[in-house]
Amino acid sequence: LPDILQDRLHQSPSHTQVLTSILLSLNALVSIAIAPFTGHLADGSKSKNQWMVLSWVTNAVGAVITAWSTTLVGLFIGRLIQTFAGSVIWIVGMAILGDTVGAKDLAKALGFAMLFVSAGLLCGPAVSGSLYQFVSYSMTWASVFAVLLLGLVLQLLIIGPFNYDMTAMRNATNQSSVSDMEDTLVRRPFLGSESTPSGAPYQSVQEYTSLPPQPQDAQASTHNVYWMMLRKKRVCTALVADILFAIVIASFETTIPIHINAVFHWESLQAGLLFLLLQAPSLVLVVPAGWLKDRIGMRYPVTIGFLCLAPSLWLLGVPGQKQFPWARDDDTNRAIFIITLLGIGVWRTLLLGFGAVEVLHGANELAAQSPGVFGPHGGYSRSFSMSNISWKLGMFVQPLLSGTLTEQMGYYEMNLVLGIPRVFDYQLSPPPSLALPSHPVPCMRPLSIDMSQPQPQSQVIALAGGTGDLGHYLQEELGNNPRYSVVILTRQSNPPTPQTANTTIHSTDYSLPSLLSILTSTNSTTLISLLRCPDPDYVPLHTTLLAACRLSPACKRFIPSEWAGDIEAYPDLPRAYRRTRAPFRALLAQTQGVEWTLFNHGWCMEYFLPETRSFRRCMPGEFPIDLGAWRYTVRGTGEEMQSWTCARDIARAVVRLLGVKAWVSSGRLIGGLGRSFERAYRSKANIEDDIKKYEDQPDSLELAIAEAEEWTISGATACPKEKTLQQREKFFSDIQFTTVGELLKKAEVEGRV
């Protein structure tokens, strides 16, 4: 710019600094003005790539005008066109990147992206300076058009749109029907039915509801997404820190070429090489720095980066100052300047991409809290536009600030002013909890248990469908243990108030992006499914739950909604399990990186209680004893073994299992063994007739009851006795399990258990 202004446009050298600052500030100002609209339009478009192609062409037009303009007005017009196109490329390009790599690898991808973006910004002056000094002005601009042509060709080769999070599992659940434990007919009789209000007709539990439809543009447009984002502390903090970081980076481009010419008499070639030196540490350190930030979070690396940047800025201004006796020699000054610039290159590696990553995490939190708020095509473009605005705001302020300070006070004083805020640029969002060990866990075989090495002291347990009846007990038991925080996932738009202070409730549509956003933002370490759903939806739903657990940074344990009896001897009973659990068990057996277990307990003991004495609900005809009608029915011979376990004991056992270092693939739990009561008889033939009669009505109540009866008479309700007692001694020896008699007495005294 100084050479263009002086040699081609014949501007006075005394105006060079001012005009350079204005041109660079105008670039930033226009980017700030159009960023919100760019993000909105891109998020509303099914194909973001078309915006990129158009922007590359527009950028080339602006480059032509800028290169061959002979007037100041023409130069400003060319730069405005380049600014507009560049802003679109930046915002939409980053959004495409975020869509493509997925949330789990977002920080790494943005770190690499910022590395290459910075390489372009800093190596560009080195290349152009060399070409301009040793070849010609025309050849310098020819290199620009070569880069633009390459960018256009590469953009045309992109086959998108592609969304990693939505493609990771082909069985997406966007169109599946699902509901939480509290709302839907259960096809697993041992789980009990939903927490419907007393007196609600049981027939209504058959009518499960579907996932909310994907939100439309009109729905998203009713929300002020930008304002909702700015109300998040982590977003505001990141944006402010990003502005200050941009001010520092912009100061180099604005002041270094002029300063080194005045102090060292270096020309554009040396300036370009200095910018290259500033970039060099990133080439080596970006990978370990990215690993560090993924491991412990952004807060501490960014804080260290800013704190080290402050004295480095001061030292960068020392050369040329006569008040420092140790810096009066020219060679010493050159060494100080070069070494300090190299050190700044190291510190900036810790800061690369932090603003965009934090804003994206804020967007994920908002999407989890308000599903559908960003519309059907997501909100990454609008999120990146916010980080782009903060960056460009720093770029806008800095040329004016540095130009004024340098002219009025001097380069040294300007660096002092820039260094002061760095000391206070800290306290970004706290780092995520350390994840459980992520090593592959052998599946479908017992694992060694080391009880002397408990799990980390602080765990976040996510309960999918945790507002239902079994979820009620599990919430209470987890809430009473200071080692655990609870995250409840529910499709309810107005969920009930959490029972304990360490519990939060998040609405979700159970799509992969929604689940992944919640698990990531809450740093959940274990995901437990208490969901019930129609049979066709079980596998895709739990596949998505498993995928969200695998893709999230901290969640490395998963308990699917099994809650069965003897699944080793009777893996396909009830019959619905042949269509639902069996395929998913096969998928689990091939899964690595997530530790899982299938929790089995037989019948819930609360079936012996009247409806008003328990938080669980029972489907009439499901259990042999119908206390409402004071009637019992013995199925089969009446001699089959059965397992009964109190629901609260189930919850206590799950909590106990969370503290064990390694799990077995199938856990068994029983509170007591017993035989059937005196009988009114229902034969095996009667049951088989009903199954055949209603087999073409898979969602009928009659078929569900018949399958439960078959499950009972087969003996599949009883967990295998020897293995169960072994696991009881190994895992739950400190738990005193409730017997049927104790449960009945407790219900009589307390009213509800």
PDB file of C-alpha atoms in Angstrom, residues 30-297:
ATOM      1  CA  VAL A  30     -17.352  -2.986   5.801  1.00  0.00           C
ATOM      2  CA  SER A  31     -16.779  -6.546   7.008  1.00  0.00           C
ATOM      3  CA  ILE A  32     -18.439  -5.698  10.322  1.00  0.00           C
ATOM      4  CA  ALA A  33     -21.444  -4.153   8.577  1.00  0.00           C
ATOM      5  CA  ILE A  34     -22.152  -7.054   6.228  1.00  0.00           C
ATOM      6  CA  ALA A  35     -21.204  -9.993   8.495  1.00  0.00           C
ATOM      7  CA  PRO A  36     -24.632 -10.460  10.176  1.00  0.00           C
ATOM      8  CA  PHE A  37     -26.423 -10.408   6.827  1.00  0.00           C
ATOM      9  CA  THR A  38     -23.881 -12.767   5.290  1.00  0.00           C
ATOM     10  CA  GLY A  39     -24.304 -15.248   8.136  1.00  0.00           C
ATOM     11  CA  HIS A  40     -28.098 -15.062   7.953  1.00  0.00           C
ATOM     12  CA  LEU A  41     -28.216 -15.614   4.186  1.00  0.00           C
ATOM     13  CA  ALA A  42     -25.699 -18.459   4.289  1.00  0.00           C
ATOM     14  CA  ASP A  43     -27.535 -20.286   7.092  1.00  0.00           C
ATOM     15  CA  GLY A  44     -30.746 -19.943   5.113  1.00  0.00           C
ATOM     16  CA  SER A  45     -29.206 -21.539   2.029  1.00  0.00           C
ATOM     17  CA  LYS A  46     -29.094 -25.272   1.413  1.00  0.00           C
ATOM     18  CA  SER A  47     -25.836 -24.953  -0.542  1.00  0.00           C
ATOM     19  CA  LYS A  48     -23.219 -22.724   1.027  1.00  0.00           C
ATOM     20  CA  ASN A  49     -20.737 -23.609  -1.701  1.00  0.00           C
ATOM     21  CA  GLN A  50     -22.501 -21.455  -4.297  1.00  0.00           C
ATOM     22  CA  TRP A  51     -21.827 -18.413  -2.138  1.00  0.00           C
ATOM     23  CA  MET A  52     -18.149 -19.325  -2.063  1.00  0.00           C
ATOM     24  CA  VAL A  53     -17.848 -19.664  -5.847  1.00  0.00           C
ATOM     25  CA  LEU A  54     -19.560 -16.320  -6.404  1.00  0.00           C
ATOM     26  CA  SER A  55     -17.282 -14.684  -3.840  1.00  0.00           C
ATOM     27  CA  TRP A  56     -14.101 -15.940  -5.514  1.00  0.00           C
ATOM     28  CA  VAL A  57     -15.219 -14.393  -8.800  1.00  0.00           C
ATOM     29  CA  THR A  58     -16.169 -11.141  -7.068  1.00  0.00           C
ATOM     30  CA  ASN A  59     -12.813 -11.051  -5.323  1.00  0.00           C
ATOM     31  CA  ALA A  60     -11.046 -11.302  -8.674  1.00  0.00           C
ATOM     32  CA  VAL A  61     -13.036  -8.308  -9.964  1.00  0.00           C
ATOM     33  CA  GLY A  62     -12.030  -6.282  -6.917  1.00  0.00           C
ATOM     34  CA  ALA A  63      -8.390  -7.298  -7.380  1.00  0.00           C
ATOM     35  CA  VAL A  64      -8.415  -6.050 -10.987  1.00  0.00           C
ATOM     36  CA  ILE A  65      -9.772  -2.655  -9.945  1.00  0.00           C
ATOM     37  CA  THR A  66      -7.320  -2.370  -7.044  1.00  0.00           C
ATOM     38  CA  ALA A  67      -4.294  -3.366  -9.125  1.00  0.00           C
ATOM     39  CA  TRP A  68      -4.788  -1.032 -12.086  1.00  0.00           C
ATOM     40  CA  SER A  69      -6.540   1.902 -10.486  1.00  0.00           C
ATOM     41  CA  THR A  70      -4.807   5.252 -11.005  1.00  0.00           C
ATOM     42  CA  THR A  71      -7.033   7.233  -8.659  1.00  0.00           C
ATOM     43  CA  LEU A  72      -7.607   7.165  -4.937  1.00  0.00           C
ATOM     44  CA  VAL A  73     -11.346   6.651  -5.478  1.00  0.00           C
ATOM     45  CA  GLY A  74     -10.703   3.635  -7.701  1.00  0.00           C
ATOM     46  CA  LEU A  75      -8.414   2.142  -5.072  1.00  0.00           C
ATOM     47  CA  PHE A  76     -11.095   2.515  -2.414  1.00  0.00           C
ATOM     48  CA  ILE A  77     -13.745   0.934  -4.678  1.00  0.00           C
ATOM     49  CA  GLY A  78     -11.512  -2.029  -5.475  1.00  0.00           C
ATOM     50  CA  ARG A  79     -10.740  -2.580  -1.806  1.00  0.00           C
ATOM     51  CA  LEU A  80     -14.447  -2.417  -0.906  1.00  0.00           C
ATOM     52  CA  ILE A  81     -15.259  -5.128  -3.447  1.00  0.00           C
ATOM     53  CA  GLN A  82     -12.407  -7.284  -2.171  1.00  0.00           C
ATOM     54  CA  THR A  83     -13.591  -6.736   1.385  1.00  0.00           C
ATOM     55  CA  PHE A  84     -17.141  -7.824   0.595  1.00  0.00           C
ATOM     56  CA  ALA A  85     -16.008 -10.996  -1.187  1.00  0.00           C
ATOM     57  CA  GLY A  86     -13.389 -11.801   1.435  1.00  0.00           C
ATOM     58  CA  SER A  87     -15.913 -11.500   4.252  1.00  0.00           C
ATOM     59  CA  VAL A  88     -18.227 -14.008   2.576  1.00  0.00           C
ATOM     60  CA  ILE A  89     -15.346 -16.414   1.918  1.00  0.00           C
ATOM     61  CA  TRP A  90     -14.270 -16.216   5.541  1.00  0.00           C
ATOM     62  CA  ILE A  91     -17.682 -16.642   7.183  1.00  0.00           C
ATOM     63  CA  VAL A  92     -19.181 -19.223   4.835  1.00  0.00           C
ATOM     64  CA  GLY A  93     -15.908 -21.106   4.444  1.00  0.00           C
ATOM     65  CA  MET A  94     -15.544 -21.545   8.190  1.00  0.00           C
ATOM     66  CA  ALA A  95     -19.173 -22.672   8.431  1.00  0.00           C
ATOM     67  CA  ILE A  96     -18.564 -25.316   5.754  1.00  0.00           C
ATOM     68  CA  LEU A  97     -15.500 -26.443   7.681  1.00  0.00           C
ATOM     69  CA  GLY A  98     -17.506 -26.740  10.895  1.00  0.00           C
ATOM     70  CA  ASP A  99     -20.250 -28.719   9.154  1.00  0.00           C
ATOM     71  CA  THR A 100     -17.732 -31.061   7.561  1.00  0.00           C
ATOM     72  CA  VAL A 101     -15.487 -32.027  10.464  1.00  0.00           C
ATOM     73  CA  GLY A 102     -18.138 -32.316  13.168  1.00  0.00           C
ATOM     74  CA  ALA A 103     -18.215 -30.972  16.704  1.00  0.00           C
ATOM     75  CA  LYS A 104     -15.696 -33.393  18.191  1.00  0.00           C
ATOM     76  CA  ASP A 105     -12.820 -32.264  15.949  1.00  0.00           C
ATOM     77  CA  LEU A 106     -13.880 -28.633  15.638  1.00  0.00           C
ATOM     78  CA  ALA A 107     -11.093 -27.182  17.793  1.00  0.00           C
ATOM     79  CA  LYS A 108      -8.393 -29.094  15.925  1.00  0.00           C
ATOM     80  CA  ALA A 109      -9.847 -28.176  12.543  1.00  0.00           C
ATOM     81  CA  LEU A 110     -10.136 -24.490  13.403  1.00  0.00           C
ATOM     82  CA  GLY A 111      -6.591 -24.512  14.737  1.00  0.00           C
ATOM     83  CA  PHE A 112      -5.327 -25.874  11.433  1.00  0.00           C
ATOM     84  CA  ALA A 113      -7.573 -23.499   9.508  1.00  0.00           C
ATOM     85  CA  MET A 114      -6.306 -20.495  11.425  1.00  0.00           C
ATOM     86  CA  LEU A 115      -2.768 -21.720  10.811  1.00  0.00           C
ATOM     87  CA  PHE A 116      -3.274 -21.634   7.055  1.00  0.00           C
ATOM     88  CA  VAL A 117      -5.265 -18.410   7.158  1.00  0.00           C
ATOM     89  CA  SER A 118      -2.506 -16.769   9.146  1.00  0.00           C
ATOM     90  CA  ALA A 119       0.063 -18.275   6.805  1.00  0.00           C
ATOM     91  CA  GLY A 120      -1.677 -16.567   3.922  1.00  0.00           C
ATOM     92  CA  LEU A 121      -1.893 -13.257   5.743  1.00  0.00           C
ATOM     93  CA  LEU A 122       1.732 -13.308   6.839  1.00  0.00           C
ATOM     94  CA  CYS A 123       3.395 -15.082   3.900  1.00  0.00           C
ATOM     95  CA  GLY A 124       1.528 -12.948   1.379  1.00  0.00           C
ATOM     96  CA  PRO A 125       3.649  -9.887   2.183  1.00  0.00           C
ATOM     97  CA  ALA A 126       6.817 -11.999   1.898  1.00  0.00           C
ATOM     98  CA  VAL A 127       5.889 -13.284  -1.562  1.00  0.00           C
ATOM     99  CA  SER A 128       4.549  -9.991  -2.857  1.00  0.00           C
ATOM    100  CA  GLY A 129       7.480  -8.056  -1.411  1.00  0.00           C
ATOM    101  CA  SER A 130       9.959 -10.347  -3.143  1.00  0.00           C
ATOM    102  CA  LEU A 131       8.152 -10.253  -6.489  1.00  0.00           C
ATOM    103  CA  TYR A 132       7.701  -6.510  -6.351  1.00  0.00           C
ATOM    104  CA  GLN A 133      11.321  -5.803  -5.476  1.00  0.00           C
ATOM    105  CA  PHE A 134      13.005  -8.324  -7.776  1.00  0.00           C
ATOM    106  CA  VAL A 135      10.523  -8.773 -10.662  1.00  0.00           C
ATOM    107  CA  SER A 136       7.770  -6.241 -11.358  1.00  0.00           C
ATOM    108  CA  TYR A 137       4.494  -4.731 -10.200  1.00  0.00           C
ATOM    109  CA  SER A 138       2.545  -6.650 -12.870  1.00  0.00           C
ATOM    110  CA  MET A 139       4.070  -9.986 -11.899  1.00  0.00           C
ATOM    111  CA  THR A 140       3.164  -9.308  -8.274  1.00  0.00           C
ATOM    112  CA  TRP A 141      -0.500  -8.998  -9.207  1.00  0.00           C
ATOM    113  CA  ALA A 142      -0.246 -11.965 -11.566  1.00  0.00           C
ATOM    114  CA  SER A 143       0.519 -14.102  -8.517  1.00  0.00           C
ATOM    115  CA  VAL A 144      -2.653 -12.767  -6.895  1.00  0.00           C
ATOM    116  CA  PHE A 145      -4.786 -13.836  -9.850  1.00  0.00           C
ATOM    117  CA  ALA A 146      -3.106 -17.251  -9.866  1.00  0.00           C
ATOM    118  CA  VAL A 147      -4.127 -17.729  -6.236  1.00  0.00           C
ATOM    119  CA  LEU A 148      -7.689 -16.557  -6.969  1.00  0.00           C
ATOM    120  CA  LEU A 149      -7.960 -18.958  -9.903  1.00  0.00           C
ATOM    121  CA  LEU A 150      -6.698 -21.841  -7.778  1.00  0.00           C
ATOM    122  CA  GLY A 151      -9.216 -20.997  -5.059  1.00  0.00           C
ATOM    123  CA  LEU A 152     -12.064 -20.899  -7.573  1.00  0.00           C
ATOM    124  CA  VAL A 153     -11.092 -24.262  -9.085  1.00  0.00           C
ATOM    125  CA  LEU A 154     -10.829 -25.913  -5.669  1.00  0.00           C
ATOM    126  CA  GLN A 155     -14.184 -24.460  -4.667  1.00  0.00           C
ATOM    127  CA  LEU A 156     -15.823 -25.864  -7.792  1.00  0.00           C
ATOM    128  CA  LEU A 157     -14.453 -29.307  -6.926  1.00  0.00           C
ATOM    129  CA  ILE A 158     -16.257 -29.405  -3.569  1.00  0.00           C
ATOM    130  CA  ILE A 159     -19.095 -31.909  -3.787  1.00  0.00           C
ATOM    131  CA  GLY A 160     -21.042 -30.666  -0.719  1.00  0.00           C
ATOM    132  CA  PRO A 161     -23.221 -30.033   1.054  1.00  0.00           C
ATOM    133  CA  PHE A 162     -21.907 -32.430   3.671  1.00  0.00           C
ATOM    134  CA  ASN A 163     -22.614 -32.528   7.389  1.00  0.00           C
ATOM    135  CA  TYR A 164     -20.413 -34.840   9.436  1.00  0.00           C
ATOM    136  CA  ASP A 165     -22.623 -34.986  12.500  1.00  0.00           C
ATOM    137  CA  MET A 166     -25.672 -35.915  10.463  1.00  0.00           C
ATOM    138  CA  THR A 167     -23.805 -38.400   8.260  1.00  0.00           C
ATOM    139  CA  ALA A 168     -21.847 -40.141  11.015  1.00  0.00           C
ATOM    140  CA  MET A 169     -24.761 -42.471  11.537  1.00  0.00           C
ATOM    141  CA  ARG A 170     -26.839 -43.439   8.501  1.00  0.00           C
ATOM    142  CA  ASN A 171     -29.754 -44.294  10.738  1.00  0.00           C
ATOM    143  CA  ALA A 172     -30.514 -40.652  11.500  1.00  0.00           C
ATOM    144  CA  THR A 173     -33.394 -40.088  13.824  1.00  0.00           C
ATOM    145  CA  ASN A 174     -34.747 -36.854  12.410  1.00  0.00           C
ATOM    146  CA  GLN A 175     -37.920 -38.546  11.200  1.00  0.00           C
ATOM    147  CA  SER A 176     -38.183 -41.232  13.851  1.00  0.00           C
ATOM    148  CA  SER A 177     -40.850 -41.360  16.515  1.00  0.00           C
ATOM    149  CA  VAL A 178     -39.573 -41.302  20.063  1.00  0.00           C
ATOM    150  CA  SER A 179     -40.627 -40.199  23.467  1.00  0.00           C
ATOM    151  CA  ASP A 180     -39.262 -40.320  26.974  1.00  0.00           C
ATOM    152  CA  MET A 181     -40.162 -42.859  29.629  1.00  0.00           C
ATOM    153  CA  GLU A 182     -42.834 -40.574  30.934  1.00  0.00           C
ATOM    154  CA  ASP A 183     -44.935 -40.376  27.780  1.00  0.00           C
ATOM    155  CA  THR A 184     -45.059 -43.609  25.790  1.00  0.00           C
ATOM    156  CA  LEU A 185     -46.264 -47.205  25.891  1.00  0.00           C
ATOM    157  CA  VAL A 186     -43.432 -49.432  27.016  1.00  0.00           C
ATOM    158  CA  ARG A 187     -42.765 -52.640  25.151  1.00  0.00           C
ATOM    159  CA  ARG A 188     -40.663 -53.859  28.083  1.00  0.00           C
ATOM    160  CA  PRO A 189     -43.031 -54.963  30.860  1.00  0.00           C
ATOM    161  CA  PHE A 190     -40.315 -55.082  33.527  1.00  0.00           C
ATOM    162  CA  LEU A 191     -39.773 -51.325  33.217  1.00  0.00           C
ATOM    163  CA  GLY A 192     -43.273 -50.351  34.200  1.00  0.00           C
ATOM    164  CA  SER A 193     -45.225 -47.720  32.339  1.00  0.00           C
ATOM    165  CA  GLU A 194     -45.078 -43.990  32.215  1.00  0.00           C
ATOM    166  CA  SER A 195     -45.642 -41.453  34.933  1.00  0.00           C
ATOM    167  CA  THR A 196     -49.104 -40.454  33.877  1.00  0.00           C
ATOM    168  CA  PRO A 197     -51.290 -38.602  36.319  1.00  0.00           C
ATOM    169  CA  SER A 198     -53.397 -40.765  38.565  1.00  0.00           C
ATOM    170  CA  GLY A 199     -56.681 -41.593  36.946  1.00  0.00           C
ATOM    171  CA  ALA A 200     -55.468 -41.154  33.382  1.00  0.00           C
ATOM    172  CA  PRO A 201     -56.931 -43.857  31.105  1.00  0.00           C
ATOM    173  CA  TYR A 202     -54.325 -46.516  30.390  1.00  0.00           C
ATOM    174  CA  GLN A 203     -55.538 -46.800  26.812  1.00  0.00           C
ATOM    175  CA  SER A 204     -53.954 -43.424  26.096  1.00  0.00           C
ATOM    176  CA  VAL A 205     -50.451 -44.697  26.741  1.00  0.00           C
ATOM    177  CA  GLN A 206     -50.554 -46.564  23.439  1.00  0.00           C
ATOM    178  CA  GLU A 207     -50.634 -43.315  21.509  1.00  0.00           C
ATOM    179  CA  TYR A 208     -46.975 -42.375  21.393  1.00  0.00           C
ATOM    180  CA  THR A 209     -46.061 -39.091  19.828  1.00  0.00           C
ATOM    181  CA  SER A 210     -43.442 -38.253  17.214  1.00  0.00           C
ATOM    182  CA  LEU A 211     -40.390 -36.086  17.373  1.00  0.00           C
ATOM    183  CA  PRO A 212     -41.103 -32.432  16.713  1.00  0.00           C
ATOM    184  CA  PRO A 213     -40.735 -31.738  12.981  1.00  0.00           C
ATOM    185  CA  GLN A 214     -37.575 -30.087  11.800  1.00  0.00           C
ATOM    186  CA  PRO A 215     -37.926 -26.343  12.299  1.00  0.00           C
ATOM    187  CA  GLN A 216     -38.559 -24.153   9.297  1.00  0.00           C
ATOM    188  CA  ASP A 217     -36.962 -20.879   8.316  1.00  0.00           C
ATOM    189  CA  ALA A 218     -39.935 -18.965   9.606  1.00  0.00           C
ATOM    190  CA  GLN A 219     -39.510 -20.487  13.024  1.00  0.00           C
ATOM    191  CA  ALA A 220     -35.854 -19.593  13.257  1.00  0.00           C
ATOM    192  CA  SER A 221     -36.385 -16.064  12.040  1.00  0.00           C
ATOM    193  CA  THR A 222     -38.568 -15.246  15.037  1.00  0.00           C
ATOM    194  CA  HIS A 223     -35.545 -15.472  17.315  1.00  0.00           C
ATOM    195  CA  ASN A 224     -32.874 -12.834  17.709  1.00  0.00           C
ATOM    196  CA  VAL A 225     -30.086 -15.378  17.589  1.00  0.00           C
ATOM    197  CA  TYR A 226     -27.301 -12.821  17.853  1.00  0.00           C
ATOM    198  CA  TRP A 227     -28.739 -11.321  21.026  1.00  0.00           C
ATOM    199  CA  MET A 228     -29.289 -14.756  22.546  1.00  0.00           C
ATOM    200  CA  MET A 229     -25.665 -15.601  21.823  1.00  0.00           C
ATOM    201  CA  LEU A 230     -24.356 -12.351  23.296  1.00  0.00           C
ATOM    202  CA  ARG A 231     -26.156 -13.082  26.563  1.00  0.00           C
ATOM    203  CA  LYS A 232     -23.818 -16.038  27.106  1.00  0.00           C
ATOM    204  CA  LYS A 233     -20.810 -15.130  29.240  1.00  0.00           C
ATOM    205  CA  ARG A 234     -18.393 -17.413  27.428  1.00  0.00           C
ATOM    206  CA  VAL A 235     -19.347 -15.855  24.099  1.00  0.00           C
ATOM    207  CA  CYS A 236     -18.954 -12.263  25.316  1.00  0.00           C
ATOM    208  CA  THR A 237     -15.633 -13.009  27.001  1.00  0.00           C
ATOM    209  CA  ALA A 238     -14.281 -14.735  23.906  1.00  0.00           C
ATOM    210  CA  LEU A 239     -15.403 -11.912  21.609  1.00  0.00           C
ATOM    211  CA  VAL A 240     -13.750  -9.219  23.743  1.00  0.00           C
ATOM    212  CA  ALA A 241     -10.512 -11.187  23.972  1.00  0.00           C
ATOM    213  CA  ASP A 242     -10.666 -11.845  20.233  1.00  0.00           C
ATOM    214  CA  ILE A 243     -10.911  -8.101  19.567  1.00  0.00           C
ATOM    215  CA  LEU A 244      -7.799  -7.448  21.638  1.00  0.00           C
ATOM    216  CA  PHE A 245      -5.914 -10.243  19.897  1.00  0.00           C
ATOM    217  CA  ALA A 246      -6.897  -8.848  16.496  1.00  0.00           C
ATOM    218  CA  ILE A 247      -5.642  -5.418  17.547  1.00  0.00           C
ATOM    219  CA  VAL A 248      -2.201  -6.878  18.220  1.00  0.00           C
ATOM    220  CA  ILE A 249      -2.048  -8.833  14.949  1.00  0.00           C
ATOM    221  CA  ALA A 250      -3.241  -5.832  12.945  1.00  0.00           C
ATOM    222  CA  SER A 251      -0.633  -3.604  14.560  1.00  0.00           C
ATOM    223  CA  PHE A 252       2.147  -5.669  12.985  1.00  0.00           C
ATOM    224  CA  GLU A 253       0.843  -5.207   9.444  1.00  0.00           C
ATOM    225  CA  THR A 254       0.237  -1.503   9.983  1.00  0.00           C
ATOM    226  CA  THR A 255       3.391  -0.431  11.788  1.00  0.00           C
ATOM    227  CA  ILE A 256       6.230  -2.928  11.305  1.00  0.00           C
ATOM    228  CA  PRO A 257       7.060  -2.067   7.640  1.00  0.00           C
ATOM    229  CA  ILE A 258       7.291   1.648   8.431  1.00  0.00           C
ATOM    230  CA  HIS A 259       9.102   1.137  11.758  1.00  0.00           C
ATOM    231  CA  ILE A 260      11.827  -1.185  10.420  1.00  0.00           C
ATOM    232  CA  ASN A 261      12.426   1.181   7.525  1.00  0.00           C
ATOM    233  CA  ALA A 262      12.951   4.062   9.941  1.00  0.00           C
ATOM    234  CA  VAL A 263      15.100   2.166  12.465  1.00  0.00           C
ATOM    235  CA  PHE A 264      16.938  -0.490  10.410  1.00  0.00           C
ATOM    236  CA  HIS A 265      16.457   0.905   6.867  1.00  0.00           C
ATOM    237  CA  TRP A 266      14.934  -2.411   5.817  1.00  0.00           C
ATOM    238  CA  GLU A 267      12.743  -2.575   2.698  1.00  0.00           C
ATOM    239  CA  SER A 268       9.632  -4.573   1.763  1.00  0.00           C
ATOM    240  CA  LEU A 269      11.614  -7.797   1.282  1.00  0.00           C
ATOM    241  CA  GLN A 270      12.872  -7.769   4.860  1.00  0.00           C
ATOM    242  CA  ALA A 271       9.380  -6.854   6.085  1.00  0.00           C
ATOM    243  CA  GLY A 272       7.946  -9.859   4.288  1.00  0.00           C
ATOM    244  CA  LEU A 273      10.582 -12.136   5.790  1.00  0.00           C
ATOM    245  CA  LEU A 274       9.768 -10.827   9.262  1.00  0.00           C
ATOM    246  CA  PHE A 275       6.111 -11.704   8.747  1.00  0.00           C
ATOM    247  CA  LEU A 276       7.240 -15.156   7.664  1.00  0.00           C
ATOM    248  CA  LEU A 277       9.290 -15.424  10.859  1.00  0.00           C
ATOM    249  CA  LEU A 278       6.201 -14.520  12.873  1.00  0.00           C
ATOM    250  CA  GLN A 279       4.367 -17.417  11.247  1.00  0.00           C
ATOM    251  CA  ALA A 280       7.136 -20.032  11.560  1.00  0.00           C
ATOM    252  CA  PRO A 281       6.479 -21.226  15.175  1.00  0.00           C
ATOM    253  CA  SER A 282       2.896 -22.100  14.289  1.00  0.00           C
ATOM    254  CA  LEU A 283       4.070 -24.616  11.714  1.00  0.00           C
ATOM    255  CA  VAL A 284       5.769 -26.606  14.476  1.00  0.00           C
ATOM    256  CA  LEU A 285       3.559 -25.933  17.489  1.00  0.00           C
ATOM    257  CA  VAL A 286       0.009 -25.905  16.120  1.00  0.00           C
ATOM    258  CA  VAL A 287      -0.465 -29.669  16.628  1.00  0.00           C
ATOM    259  CA  PRO A 288       0.781 -29.896  20.255  1.00  0.00           C
ATOM    260  CA  ALA A 289      -0.981 -26.617  21.089  1.00  0.00           C
ATOM    261  CA  GLY A 290      -4.215 -27.970  19.630  1.00  0.00           C
ATOM    262  CA  TRP A 291      -3.846 -31.190  21.596  1.00  0.00           C
ATOM    263  CA  LEU A 292      -3.250 -29.193  24.778  1.00  0.00           C
ATOM    264  CA  LYS A 293      -6.364 -27.058  24.263  1.00  0.00           C
ATOM    265  CA  ASP A 294      -8.453 -30.127  23.502  1.00  0.00           C
ATOM    266  CA  ARG A 295      -7.124 -31.805  26.620  1.00  0.00           C
ATOM    267  CA  ILE A 296      -7.501 -29.074  29.255  1.00  0.00           C
ATOM    268  CA  GLY A 297      -9.745 -26.538  27.531  1.00  0.00           C
TER     269      GLY A 297
END
